[in-house]
PDB file of C-alpha atoms in Angstrom:
ATOM      1  CA  MET A 258      24.256  16.478 -10.727  1.00  0.00           C
ATOM      2  CA  LYS A 259      23.082  12.903 -10.871  1.00  0.00           C
ATOM      3  CA  GLN A 260      19.594  11.969  -9.756  1.00  0.00           C
ATOM      4  CA  ASP A 261      19.399  12.353  -5.985  1.00  0.00           C
ATOM      5  CA  ASN A 262      16.715   9.946  -4.857  1.00  0.00           C
ATOM      6  CA  LEU A 263      15.427   8.959  -1.457  1.00  0.00           C
ATOM      7  CA  LEU A 264      15.742   5.208  -1.003  1.00  0.00           C
ATOM      8  CA  ILE A 265      13.404   3.525   1.471  1.00  0.00           C
ATOM      9  CA  ALA A 266      13.132  -0.250   1.760  1.00  0.00           C
ATOM     10  CA  GLY A 267      14.519  -0.734  -1.728  1.00  0.00           C
ATOM     11  CA  LYS A 268      12.197   1.742  -3.436  1.00  0.00           C
ATOM     12  CA  THR A 269      13.315   5.125  -4.746  1.00  0.00           C
ATOM     13  CA  TYR A 270      11.416   8.383  -4.422  1.00  0.00           C
ATOM     14  CA  ARG A 271      12.202  11.667  -6.108  1.00  0.00           C
ATOM     15  CA  SER A 272      10.581  13.762  -3.409  1.00  0.00           C
ATOM     16  CA  ARG A 273      12.075  14.014   0.062  1.00  0.00           C
ATOM     17  CA  LEU A 274       8.961  15.679   1.417  1.00  0.00           C
ATOM     18  CA  LEU A 275       6.404  13.342   2.963  1.00  0.00           C
ATOM     19  CA  ILE A 276       3.099  14.813   4.005  1.00  0.00           C
ATOM     20  CA  GLY A 277       0.099  13.951   6.127  1.00  0.00           C
ATOM     21  CA  THR A 278      -3.520  14.297   5.085  1.00  0.00           C
ATOM     22  CA  GLY A 279      -5.120  15.372   8.366  1.00  0.00           C
ATOM     23  CA  LYS A 280      -6.697  18.682   9.407  1.00  0.00           C
ATOM     24  CA  TYR A 281      -7.552  19.961   5.922  1.00  0.00           C
ATOM     25  CA  ARG A 282     -10.825  21.778   5.348  1.00  0.00           C
ATOM     26  CA  ASP A 283     -12.034  19.226   2.839  1.00  0.00           C
ATOM     27  CA  PHE A 284     -10.796  16.631   0.419  1.00  0.00           C
ATOM     28  CA  SER A 285     -10.290  19.114  -2.397  1.00  0.00           C
ATOM     29  CA  GLU A 286      -7.918  21.130  -0.230  1.00  0.00           C
ATOM     30  CA  THR A 287      -6.131  17.907   0.766  1.00  0.00           C
ATOM     31  CA  GLN A 288      -5.748  16.993  -2.868  1.00  0.00           C
ATOM     32  CA  ALA A 289      -4.504  20.445  -3.901  1.00  0.00           C
ATOM     33  CA  ALA A 290      -1.947  20.532  -1.068  1.00  0.00           C
ATOM     34  CA  VAL A 291      -0.665  17.053  -1.876  1.00  0.00           C
ATOM     35  CA  GLU A 292      -0.329  18.049  -5.503  1.00  0.00           C
ATOM     36  CA  ALA A 293       1.520  21.285  -4.694  1.00  0.00           C
ATOM     37  CA  SER A 294       3.895  19.541  -2.287  1.00  0.00           C
ATOM     38  CA  GLY A 295       5.096  17.073  -4.881  1.00  0.00           C
ATOM     39  CA  ALA A 296       5.083  14.437  -2.134  1.00  0.00           C
ATOM     40  CA  GLU A 297       4.985  10.815  -3.215  1.00  0.00           C
ATOM     41  CA  ILE A 298       4.593   9.298   0.239  1.00  0.00           C
ATOM     42  CA  ILE A 299       1.369  10.357   1.915  1.00  0.00           C
ATOM     43  CA  THR A 300       0.326   9.362   5.411  1.00  0.00           C
ATOM     44  CA  ILE A 301      -3.214   8.302   6.225  1.00  0.00           C
ATOM     45  CA  ALA A 302      -4.934   7.240   9.430  1.00  0.00           C
ATOM     46  CA  ILE A 303      -7.121   4.213  10.088  1.00  0.00           C
ATOM     47  CA  ARG A 304     -10.361   4.819  11.941  1.00  0.00           C
ATOM     48  CA  ARG A 305     -13.633   3.105  12.699  1.00  0.00           C
ATOM     49  CA  SER A 306     -16.087   3.405   9.915  1.00  0.00           C
ATOM     50  CA  ASN A 307     -18.730   5.704  11.272  1.00  0.00           C
ATOM     51  CA  ILE A 308     -21.943   3.793  11.830  1.00  0.00           C
ATOM     52  CA  GLY A 309     -24.689   5.703  10.074  1.00  0.00           C
ATOM     53  CA  GLN A 310     -22.331   7.811   7.990  1.00  0.00           C
ATOM     54  CA  ASN A 311     -23.459   8.849   4.565  1.00  0.00           C
ATOM     55  CA  PRO A 312     -22.653   5.859   2.365  1.00  0.00           C
ATOM     56  CA  ASN A 313     -22.095   8.094  -0.635  1.00  0.00           C
ATOM     57  CA  GLU A 314     -19.503  10.229   1.134  1.00  0.00           C
ATOM     58  CA  PRO A 315     -16.261  10.190  -0.852  1.00  0.00           C
ATOM     59  CA  ASN A 316     -13.451   8.067   0.521  1.00  0.00           C
ATOM     60  CA  LEU A 317      -9.929   9.380   1.013  1.00  0.00           C
ATOM     61  CA  LEU A 318      -8.629   6.506  -1.100  1.00  0.00           C
ATOM     62  CA  ASP A 319     -10.710   7.766  -4.024  1.00  0.00           C
ATOM     63  CA  ILE A 320      -8.957  11.136  -4.076  1.00  0.00           C
ATOM     64  CA  LEU A 321      -5.497   9.741  -3.258  1.00  0.00           C
ATOM     65  CA  PRO A 322      -5.401   6.523  -5.277  1.00  0.00           C
ATOM     66  CA  PRO A 323      -2.822   3.974  -4.111  1.00  0.00           C
ATOM     67  CA  SER A 324      -1.886   3.547  -7.772  1.00  0.00           C
ATOM     68  CA  ARG A 325      -0.522   7.085  -7.812  1.00  0.00           C
ATOM     69  CA  TYR A 326       0.803   7.628  -4.286  1.00  0.00           C
ATOM     70  CA  THR A 327       2.646   5.502  -1.780  1.00  0.00           C
ATOM     71  CA  LEU A 328       0.147   5.566   1.048  1.00  0.00           C
ATOM     72  CA  LEU A 329       1.678   5.290   4.467  1.00  0.00           C
ATOM     73  CA  PRO A 330      -0.904   4.171   7.031  1.00  0.00           C
ATOM     74  CA  ASN A 331      -0.065   5.397  10.511  1.00  0.00           C
ATOM     75  CA  THR A 332      -0.927   4.379  14.051  1.00  0.00           C
ATOM     76  CA  ALA A 333      -1.644   7.879  15.296  1.00  0.00           C
ATOM     77  CA  GLY A 334      -3.687   7.761  18.470  1.00  0.00           C
ATOM     78  CA  CYS A 335      -2.349   4.377  19.581  1.00  0.00           C
ATOM     79  CA  TYR A 336      -0.949   4.228  23.112  1.00  0.00           C
ATOM     80  CA  SER A 337       0.073   0.567  23.220  1.00  0.00           C
ATOM     81  CA  ALA A 338       2.098  -1.760  21.035  1.00  0.00           C
ATOM     82  CA  ASN A 339      -0.928  -4.047  20.750  1.00  0.00           C
ATOM     83  CA  ASP A 340      -3.257  -1.342  19.404  1.00  0.00           C
ATOM     84  CA  ALA A 341      -0.610  -0.171  16.954  1.00  0.00           C
ATOM     85  CA  VAL A 342      -0.029  -3.675  15.626  1.00  0.00           C
ATOM     86  CA  ARG A 343      -3.778  -4.322  15.255  1.00  0.00           C
ATOM     87  CA  THR A 344      -4.222  -1.015  13.452  1.00  0.00           C
ATOM     88  CA  LEU A 345      -1.499  -1.793  10.936  1.00  0.00           C
ATOM     89  CA  ARG A 346      -2.786  -5.311  10.307  1.00  0.00           C
ATOM     90  CA  LEU A 347      -6.122  -3.697   9.434  1.00  0.00           C
ATOM     91  CA  ALA A 348      -4.305  -1.179   7.241  1.00  0.00           C
ATOM     92  CA  ARG A 349      -2.517  -3.919   5.367  1.00  0.00           C
ATOM     93  CA  GLU A 350      -5.826  -5.663   4.717  1.00  0.00           C
ATOM     94  CA  LEU A 351      -7.421  -2.367   3.672  1.00  0.00           C
ATOM     95  CA  LEU A 352      -4.590  -1.601   1.244  1.00  0.00           C
ATOM     96  CA  ASN A 353      -4.412  -5.065  -0.307  1.00  0.00           C
ATOM     97  CA  GLY A 354      -1.256  -6.308   1.368  1.00  0.00           C
ATOM     98  CA  HIS A 355       0.699  -3.035   1.320  1.00  0.00           C
ATOM     99  CA  SER A 356       3.467  -3.394   3.898  1.00  0.00           C
ATOM    100  CA  LEU A 357       5.159   0.033   4.192  1.00  0.00           C
ATOM    101  CA  VAL A 358       3.771   1.651   7.342  1.00  0.00           C
ATOM    102  CA  LYS A 359       4.371   4.443   9.812  1.00  0.00           C
ATOM    103  CA  LEU A 360       4.545   3.220  13.387  1.00  0.00           C
ATOM    104  CA  GLU A 361       3.941   5.661  16.181  1.00  0.00           C
ATOM    105  CA  VAL A 362       3.024   4.753  19.716  1.00  0.00           C
ATOM    106  CA  LEU A 363       2.239   7.752  21.842  1.00  0.00           C
ATOM    107  CA  GLY A 364       2.873   8.136  25.535  1.00  0.00           C
ATOM    108  CA  ASP A 365       0.694  11.003  26.549  1.00  0.00           C
ATOM    109  CA  PRO A 366      -2.324  12.741  24.971  1.00  0.00           C
ATOM    110  CA  GLN A 367      -1.174  16.258  25.921  1.00  0.00           C
ATOM    111  CA  SER A 368       2.315  16.222  24.443  1.00  0.00           C
ATOM    112  CA  LEU A 369       1.861  13.315  21.999  1.00  0.00           C
ATOM    113  CA  TYR A 370       5.410  12.404  22.979  1.00  0.00           C
ATOM    114  CA  PRO A 371       6.295   8.893  21.773  1.00  0.00           C
ATOM    115  CA  ASN A 372       6.400   5.946  24.155  1.00  0.00           C
ATOM    116  CA  VAL A 373       9.622   4.396  22.938  1.00  0.00           C
ATOM    117  CA  VAL A 374       9.304   1.204  25.007  1.00  0.00           C
ATOM    118  CA  GLU A 375       5.969   0.335  23.381  1.00  0.00           C
ATOM    119  CA  THR A 376       7.293   1.549  20.022  1.00  0.00           C
ATOM    120  CA  ILE A 377      10.221  -0.885  20.104  1.00  0.00           C
ATOM    121  CA  ALA A 378       7.926  -3.732  21.188  1.00  0.00           C
ATOM    122  CA  ALA A 379       5.524  -3.003  18.320  1.00  0.00           C
ATOM    123  CA  ALA A 380       8.355  -2.645  15.806  1.00  0.00           C
ATOM    124  CA  LYS A 381       9.670  -6.111  16.652  1.00  0.00           C
ATOM    125  CA  ILE A 382       6.265  -7.716  16.068  1.00  0.00           C
ATOM    126  CA  LEU A 383       5.618  -5.804  12.851  1.00  0.00           C
ATOM    127  CA  VAL A 384       9.022  -6.576  11.355  1.00  0.00           C
ATOM    128  CA  ALA A 385       8.509 -10.264  12.187  1.00  0.00           C
ATOM    129  CA  GLU A 386       5.170 -10.110  10.344  1.00  0.00           C
ATOM    130  CA  GLY A 387       6.790  -8.701   7.215  1.00  0.00           C
ATOM    131  CA  PHE A 388       5.914  -5.023   7.593  1.00  0.00           C
ATOM    132  CA  GLN A 389       8.361  -2.368   6.429  1.00  0.00           C
ATOM    133  CA  VAL A 390       8.327  -0.044   9.379  1.00  0.00           C
ATOM    134  CA  MET A 391       9.067   3.669   9.227  1.00  0.00           C
ATOM    135  CA  VAL A 392       9.098   4.624  12.859  1.00  0.00           C
ATOM    136  CA  TYR A 393       8.259   7.853  14.642  1.00  0.00           C
ATOM    137  CA  THR A 394      10.396   8.235  17.728  1.00  0.00           C
ATOM    138  CA  SER A 395      12.021  10.678  20.101  1.00  0.00           C
ATOM    139  CA  ASP A 396      15.359  12.225  19.187  1.00  0.00           C
ATOM    140  CA  ASP A 397      17.197   9.781  21.460  1.00  0.00           C
ATOM    141  CA  PRO A 398      20.109   8.352  19.423  1.00  0.00           C
ATOM    142  CA  ILE A 399      20.273   5.145  21.476  1.00  0.00           C
ATOM    143  CA  VAL A 400      16.604   4.378  20.884  1.00  0.00           C
ATOM    144  CA  ALA A 401      17.022   5.260  17.210  1.00  0.00           C
ATOM    145  CA  LYS A 402      19.810   2.710  16.908  1.00  0.00           C
ATOM    146  CA  GLN A 403      17.722   0.073  18.691  1.00  0.00           C
ATOM    147  CA  LEU A 404      14.866   0.682  16.266  1.00  0.00           C
ATOM    148  CA  GLU A 405      17.226   0.239  13.349  1.00  0.00           C
ATOM    149  CA  ASP A 406      18.581  -2.940  14.926  1.00  0.00           C
ATOM    150  CA  VAL A 407      15.102  -4.476  15.189  1.00  0.00           C
ATOM    151  CA  GLY A 408      14.684  -3.885  11.450  1.00  0.00           C
ATOM    152  CA  CYS A 409      12.934  -0.553  10.920  1.00  0.00           C
ATOM    153  CA  VAL A 410      13.466   0.823   7.389  1.00  0.00           C
ATOM    154  CA  ALA A 411      13.491   4.515   8.357  1.00  0.00           C
ATOM    155  CA  ILE A 412      13.993   6.334  11.642  1.00  0.00           C
ATOM    156  CA  MET A 413      11.734   9.361  12.054  1.00  0.00           C
ATOM    157  CA  PRO A 414      12.675  11.449  15.065  1.00  0.00           C
ATOM    158  CA  LEU A 415      10.647  14.423  16.172  1.00  0.00           C
ATOM    159  CA  ALA A 416      12.200  17.862  15.716  1.00  0.00           C
ATOM    160  CA  SER A 417       9.761  19.173  18.309  1.00  0.00           C
ATOM    161  CA  LEU A 418       6.343  17.997  19.491  1.00  0.00           C
ATOM    162  CA  ILE A 419       3.642  16.939  17.031  1.00  0.00           C
ATOM    163  CA  GLY A 420       1.605  19.911  15.880  1.00  0.00           C
ATOM    164  CA  SER A 421       3.726  22.397  17.834  1.00  0.00           C
ATOM    165  CA  GLY A 422       5.390  24.133  14.894  1.00  0.00           C
ATOM    166  CA  MET A 423       8.378  24.805  17.162  1.00  0.00           C
ATOM    167  CA  GLY A 424      10.934  23.809  14.557  1.00  0.00           C
ATOM    168  CA  ILE A 425      14.248  21.992  15.039  1.00  0.00           C
ATOM    169  CA  LEU A 426      14.893  22.223  18.779  1.00  0.00           C
ATOM    170  CA  ASN A 427      17.840  19.877  19.045  1.00  0.00           C
ATOM    171  CA  PRO A 428      19.868  19.670  15.848  1.00  0.00           C
ATOM    172  CA  TRP A 429      22.704  18.005  17.769  1.00  0.00           C
ATOM    173  CA  ASN A 430      20.617  14.967  18.625  1.00  0.00           C
ATOM    174  CA  LEU A 431      19.492  14.673  15.021  1.00  0.00           C
ATOM    175  CA  GLN A 432      23.160  14.637  14.027  1.00  0.00           C
ATOM    176  CA  LEU A 433      23.928  11.976  16.632  1.00  0.00           C
ATOM    177  CA  ILE A 434      21.135   9.839  15.189  1.00  0.00           C
ATOM    178  CA  MET A 435      22.402  10.307  11.634  1.00  0.00           C
ATOM    179  CA  GLU A 436      25.891   9.294  12.705  1.00  0.00           C
ATOM    180  CA  ARG A 437      24.594   6.087  14.246  1.00  0.00           C
ATOM    181  CA  VAL A 438      22.024   4.693  11.848  1.00  0.00           C
ATOM    182  CA  GLN A 439      22.375   3.571   8.255  1.00  0.00           C
ATOM    183  CA  VAL A 440      18.706   3.716   7.229  1.00  0.00           C
ATOM    184  CA  PRO A 441      17.169   7.045   6.187  1.00  0.00           C
ATOM    185  CA  VAL A 442      16.505   9.569   8.953  1.00  0.00           C
ATOM    186  CA  ILE A 443      13.370  11.578   8.323  1.00  0.00           C
ATOM    187  CA  VAL A 444      12.357  14.426  10.594  1.00  0.00           C
ATOM    188  CA  ASP A 445       8.774  13.787  11.590  1.00  0.00           C
ATOM    189  CA  ALA A 446       6.896  16.396  13.613  1.00  0.00           C
ATOM    190  CA  GLY A 447       7.644  19.886  14.749  1.00  0.00           C
ATOM    191  CA  VAL A 448       8.288  21.681  11.475  1.00  0.00           C
ATOM    192  CA  GLY A 449       6.408  24.995  11.503  1.00  0.00           C
ATOM    193  CA  THR A 450       7.492  26.814   8.386  1.00  0.00           C
ATOM    194  CA  ALA A 451       9.682  26.439   5.326  1.00  0.00           C
ATOM    195  CA  SER A 452      12.955  27.445   6.986  1.00  0.00           C
ATOM    196  CA  ASP A 453      12.530  24.625   9.529  1.00  0.00           C
ATOM    197  CA  ALA A 454      12.288  22.103   6.703  1.00  0.00           C
ATOM    198  CA  ALA A 455      15.325  23.611   4.998  1.00  0.00           C
ATOM    199  CA  ILE A 456      17.326  23.406   8.241  1.00  0.00           C
ATOM    200  CA  ALA A 457      16.410  19.744   8.690  1.00  0.00           C
ATOM    201  CA  MET A 458      17.634  19.004   5.180  1.00  0.00           C
ATOM    202  CA  GLU A 459      20.789  21.107   5.586  1.00  0.00           C
ATOM    203  CA  LEU A 460      21.622  19.018   8.651  1.00  0.00           C
ATOM    204  CA  GLY A 461      21.694  16.008   6.361  1.00  0.00           C
ATOM    205  CA  CYS A 462      18.323  14.459   7.176  1.00  0.00           C
ATOM    206  CA  HIS A 463      17.099  12.324   4.294  1.00  0.00           C
ATOM    207  CA  GLY A 464      13.595  13.713   4.307  1.00  0.00           C
ATOM    208  CA  VAL A 465      10.940  15.596   6.237  1.00  0.00           C
ATOM    209  CA  LEU A 466       7.444  14.471   7.128  1.00  0.00           C
ATOM    210  CA  MET A 467       4.883  17.076   8.095  1.00  0.00           C
ATOM    211  CA  ASN A 468       1.159  17.648   8.334  1.00  0.00           C
ATOM    212  CA  THR A 469       0.104  20.552  10.520  1.00  0.00           C
ATOM    213  CA  ALA A 470       2.687  22.992   9.128  1.00  0.00           C
ATOM    214  CA  ILE A 471       0.883  22.799   5.814  1.00  0.00           C
ATOM    215  CA  ALA A 472      -2.693  22.112   6.879  1.00  0.00           C
ATOM    216  CA  ALA A 473      -2.776  24.820   9.554  1.00  0.00           C
ATOM    217  CA  ALA A 474      -1.195  27.518   7.376  1.00  0.00           C
ATOM    218  CA  GLN A 475      -3.487  30.358   6.320  1.00  0.00           C
ATOM    219  CA  GLN A 476      -2.978  29.201   2.735  1.00  0.00           C
ATOM    220  CA  PRO A 477      -2.198  25.491   2.915  1.00  0.00           C
ATOM    221  CA  VAL A 478      -1.590  25.053  -0.809  1.00  0.00           C
ATOM    222  CA  TRP A 479       0.935  27.905  -0.886  1.00  0.00           C
ATOM    223  CA  MET A 480       2.662  26.448   2.154  1.00  0.00           C
ATOM    224  CA  ALA A 481       2.809  23.059   0.447  1.00  0.00           C
ATOM    225  CA  SER A 482       4.664  24.704  -2.446  1.00  0.00           C
ATOM    226  CA  ALA A 483       6.930  26.521   0.005  1.00  0.00           C
ATOM    227  CA  MET A 484       7.778  23.252   1.747  1.00  0.00           C
ATOM    228  CA  LYS A 485       8.571  21.578  -1.551  1.00  0.00           C
ATOM    229  CA  ALA A 486      10.996  24.382  -2.397  1.00  0.00           C
ATOM    230  CA  ALA A 487      12.491  24.402   1.113  1.00  0.00           C
ATOM    231  CA  VAL A 488      13.156  20.677   1.169  1.00  0.00           C
ATOM    232  CA  GLU A 489      14.765  20.852  -2.269  1.00  0.00           C
ATOM    233  CA  ALA A 490      16.831  23.916  -1.327  1.00  0.00           C
ATOM    234  CA  GLY A 491      17.938  22.421   1.975  1.00  0.00           C
ATOM    235  CA  ARG A 492      18.935  19.160   0.339  1.00  0.00           C
ATOM    236  CA  LEU A 493      20.898  20.917  -2.376  1.00  0.00           C
ATOM    237  CA  ALA A 494      22.652  23.122   0.199  1.00  0.00           C
ATOM    238  CA  TYR A 495      23.581  20.023   2.182  1.00  0.00           C
ATOM    239  CA  LEU A 496      25.025  18.357  -0.920  1.00  0.00           C
ATOM    240  CA  ALA A 497      26.789  21.565  -1.936  1.00  0.00           C
ATOM    241  CA  GLY A 498      28.490  21.805   1.449  1.00  0.00           C
ATOM    242  CA  ARG A 499      28.155  25.111   3.228  1.00  0.00           C
ATOM    243  CA  MET A 500      31.011  27.495   3.949  1.00  0.00           C
ATOM    244  CA  PRO A 501      32.377  27.437   7.467  1.00  0.00           C
ATOM    245  CA  LYS A 502      30.940  29.912   9.948  1.00  0.00           C
ATOM    246  CA  LYS A 503      33.315  32.475  11.389  1.00  0.00           C
ATOM    247  CA  LEU A 504      32.869  35.547  13.503  1.00  0.00           C
ATOM    248  CA  TYR A 505      34.287  37.842  10.827  1.00  0.00           C
ATOM    249  CA  SER A 506      36.217  37.548   7.592  1.00  0.00           C
ATOM    250  CA  ALA A 507      39.359  39.430   6.604  1.00  0.00           C
ATOM    251  CA  SER A 508      38.677  38.369   3.023  1.00  0.00           C
ATOM    252  CA  PRO A 509      36.110  40.638   1.333  1.00  0.00           C
ATOM    253  CA  SER A 510      34.114  39.306  -1.598  1.00  0.00           C
ATOM    254  CA  SER A 511      35.247  42.168  -3.820  1.00  0.00           C
ATOM    255  CA  PRO A 512      38.859  42.717  -4.927  1.00  0.00           C
ATOM    256  CA  VAL A 513      41.000  44.671  -2.477  1.00  0.00           C
ATOM    257  CA  SER A 514      43.106  46.178  -5.253  1.00  0.00           C
ATOM    258  CA  GLY A 515      42.075  48.666  -7.948  1.00  0.00           C
ATOM    259  CA  LEU A 516      40.129  50.930  -5.662  1.00  0.00           C
ATOM    260  CA  ILE A 517      39.951  54.537  -6.829  1.00  0.00           C
ATOM    261  CA  SER A 518      41.719  57.145  -4.768  1.00  0.00           C
TER     262      SER A 518
ATOM    263  CA  MET B 158     -30.709 -13.571  19.757  1.00  0.00           C
ATOM    264  CA  ILE B 159     -27.167 -12.608  18.875  1.00  0.00           C
ATOM    265  CA  ALA B 160     -25.512  -9.743  20.713  1.00  0.00           C
ATOM    266  CA  VAL B 161     -22.337  -8.295  19.245  1.00  0.00           C
ATOM    267  CA  ILE B 162     -20.253  -5.159  19.590  1.00  0.00           C
ATOM    268  CA  ILE B 163     -19.450  -3.330  16.356  1.00  0.00           C
ATOM    269  CA  ASN B 164     -17.032  -0.428  16.558  1.00  0.00           C
ATOM    270  CA  GLY B 165     -17.758  -0.177  20.250  1.00  0.00           C
ATOM    271  CA  GLU B 166     -21.553  -0.130  19.864  1.00  0.00           C
ATOM    272  CA  HIS B 167     -23.848  -2.913  21.075  1.00  0.00           C
ATOM    273  CA  ARG B 168     -25.970  -4.439  18.319  1.00  0.00           C
ATOM    274  CA  GLN B 169     -28.476  -7.297  18.346  1.00  0.00           C
ATOM    275  CA  PHE B 170     -29.637  -9.584  15.571  1.00  0.00           C
ATOM    276  CA  ASP B 171     -32.514 -12.086  15.582  1.00  0.00           C
ATOM    277  CA  HIS B 172     -30.497 -14.797  13.887  1.00  0.00           C
ATOM    278  CA  PRO B 173     -26.925 -15.394  12.738  1.00  0.00           C
ATOM    279  CA  ILE B 174     -26.074 -13.401   9.607  1.00  0.00           C
ATOM    280  CA  THR B 175     -22.975 -13.468   7.465  1.00  0.00           C
ATOM    281  CA  LEU B 176     -20.517 -10.608   7.473  1.00  0.00           C
ATOM    282  CA  VAL B 177     -21.615  -9.800   3.926  1.00  0.00           C
ATOM    283  CA  THR B 178     -25.200  -9.368   5.091  1.00  0.00           C
ATOM    284  CA  LEU B 179     -24.030  -7.230   7.982  1.00  0.00           C
ATOM    285  CA  LEU B 180     -21.991  -5.004   5.660  1.00  0.00           C
ATOM    286  CA  GLU B 181     -24.968  -4.729   3.313  1.00  0.00           C
ATOM    287  CA  GLN B 182     -27.142  -3.597   6.204  1.00  0.00           C
ATOM    288  CA  MET B 183     -24.499  -1.028   7.113  1.00  0.00           C
ATOM    289  CA  GLN B 184     -24.247   0.052   3.464  1.00  0.00           C
ATOM    290  CA  LEU B 185     -20.559  -0.812   3.533  1.00  0.00           C
ATOM    291  CA  ASN B 186     -20.524  -3.678   1.092  1.00  0.00           C
ATOM    292  CA  GLY B 187     -17.964  -3.107  -1.641  1.00  0.00           C
ATOM    293  CA  LYS B 188     -16.562  -0.072   0.180  1.00  0.00           C
ATOM    294  CA  ARG B 189     -12.900   0.308   1.053  1.00  0.00           C
ATOM    295  CA  ILE B 190     -13.024  -1.169   4.558  1.00  0.00           C
ATOM    296  CA  ALA B 191     -11.111  -3.706   6.602  1.00  0.00           C
ATOM    297  CA  LEU B 192     -12.639  -5.883   9.286  1.00  0.00           C
ATOM    298  CA  GLU B 193     -11.267  -7.366  12.477  1.00  0.00           C
ATOM    299  CA  ARG B 194     -13.251  -9.984  14.378  1.00  0.00           C
ATOM    300  CA  ASN B 195     -12.267 -10.733  17.979  1.00  0.00           C
ATOM    301  CA  GLY B 196      -8.802  -9.367  17.353  1.00  0.00           C
ATOM    302  CA  GLU B 197      -8.178 -11.258  14.097  1.00  0.00           C
ATOM    303  CA  ILE B 198      -8.274  -9.874  10.562  1.00  0.00           C
ATOM    304  CA  VAL B 199     -11.023 -11.356   8.413  1.00  0.00           C
ATOM    305  CA  PRO B 200      -9.880 -11.376   4.771  1.00  0.00           C
ATOM    306  CA  ARG B 201     -12.419  -9.873   2.378  1.00  0.00           C
ATOM    307  CA  GLY B 202     -12.821 -13.214   0.635  1.00  0.00           C
ATOM    308  CA  GLN B 203     -14.255 -14.746   3.798  1.00  0.00           C
ATOM    309  CA  PHE B 204     -17.015 -12.214   4.410  1.00  0.00           C
ATOM    310  CA  ASP B 205     -19.618 -14.450   2.798  1.00  0.00           C
ATOM    311  CA  GLN B 206     -18.579 -17.527   4.781  1.00  0.00           C
ATOM    312  CA  GLN B 207     -18.296 -16.188   8.314  1.00  0.00           C
ATOM    313  CA  LEU B 208     -21.412 -15.954  10.461  1.00  0.00           C
ATOM    314  CA  LEU B 209     -21.746 -13.501  13.313  1.00  0.00           C
ATOM    315  CA  ALA B 210     -21.698 -15.304  16.659  1.00  0.00           C
ATOM    316  CA  ASN B 211     -22.938 -14.197  20.045  1.00  0.00           C
ATOM    317  CA  GLY B 212     -20.337 -12.095  21.849  1.00  0.00           C
ATOM    318  CA  ASP B 213     -18.386 -11.163  18.730  1.00  0.00           C
ATOM    319  CA  ARG B 214     -16.450  -7.928  18.797  1.00  0.00           C
ATOM    320  CA  LEU B 215     -15.974  -6.381  15.377  1.00  0.00           C
ATOM    321  CA  GLU B 216     -13.895  -3.442  14.265  1.00  0.00           C
ATOM    322  CA  ILE B 217     -14.654  -2.075  10.821  1.00  0.00           C
ATOM    323  CA  VAL B 218     -12.233   0.589   9.653  1.00  0.00           C
ATOM    324  CA  VAL B 219     -11.660   2.982   6.780  1.00  0.00           C
ATOM    325  CA  ALA B 220      -8.807   5.250   5.720  1.00  0.00           C
ATOM    326  CA  VAL B 221      -9.115   8.866   6.844  1.00  0.00           C
ATOM    327  CA  GLY B 222      -6.856  11.894   6.703  1.00  0.00           C
ATOM    328  CA  GLY B 223      -4.020  11.798   9.213  1.00  0.00           C
ATOM    329  CA  GLY B 224      -0.429  12.809   9.774  1.00  0.00           C
TER     330      GLY B 224
END
């Protein structure tokens, strides 16, 4: 089989698993999980530098060097287009002009459900400013198409709510989105365990982005390995083309003739 | 007296200082940070030219773990 790469904004990636760096016990666990996952695109958050923090504290960028990973700064925690745009301008300055970003504008602190109106508004501004926007959104196929039309380079619908681990709740909507948009569709949020990631890939999604499913596992590094295998298995199964489902089969796997009597 | 807000906290300085001096005081000079002043990005190369002014609102950010 020829090389099956993920293509985002003109750049190819071997891994279709994208992972977040939040909620780990410490940086060494973050690093080990990233390593085990094989992920090349790693999300990070942008936060106020803590006044009075220990100046010798290691920095996330020291353990995940931008020379080795494609860092994807996010706008987690932003509830308006304006805050999201400001955050990503800061990220671009922090990362020396890096323009590939993850946009998410949330609507509600309980559910963390995206506010798609603010998301579209922010996407328009960011695209105009030269950002390459990978966008977290609901699984609404109309909104997904609008986000593609304003110039987003990847559409990243939720499979279920952020941090819920509920898995793929509406595979039909994911399929509707994939039928409508040309850019990669990456499931972002909701994956709880390896089978969820495999299902997303079997549906034909181009990749899966997750954080809590790995970080909140009892053994995050093992789960990172499991997710790597699941994404690869699901992708290969999708490419292989599964057999049709049927209630029963009159065609056994073993020969019907030559039975002893 | 110069009163500014840095990362949401009120700070006062006796006289105008450059952003470089401010970052030195905060032990952030040379660290991986980005700085926004009154809603506008200040490129790193301008830290030694820009003076804090009364009423400035600064945001100084770093990368942290996130999903």
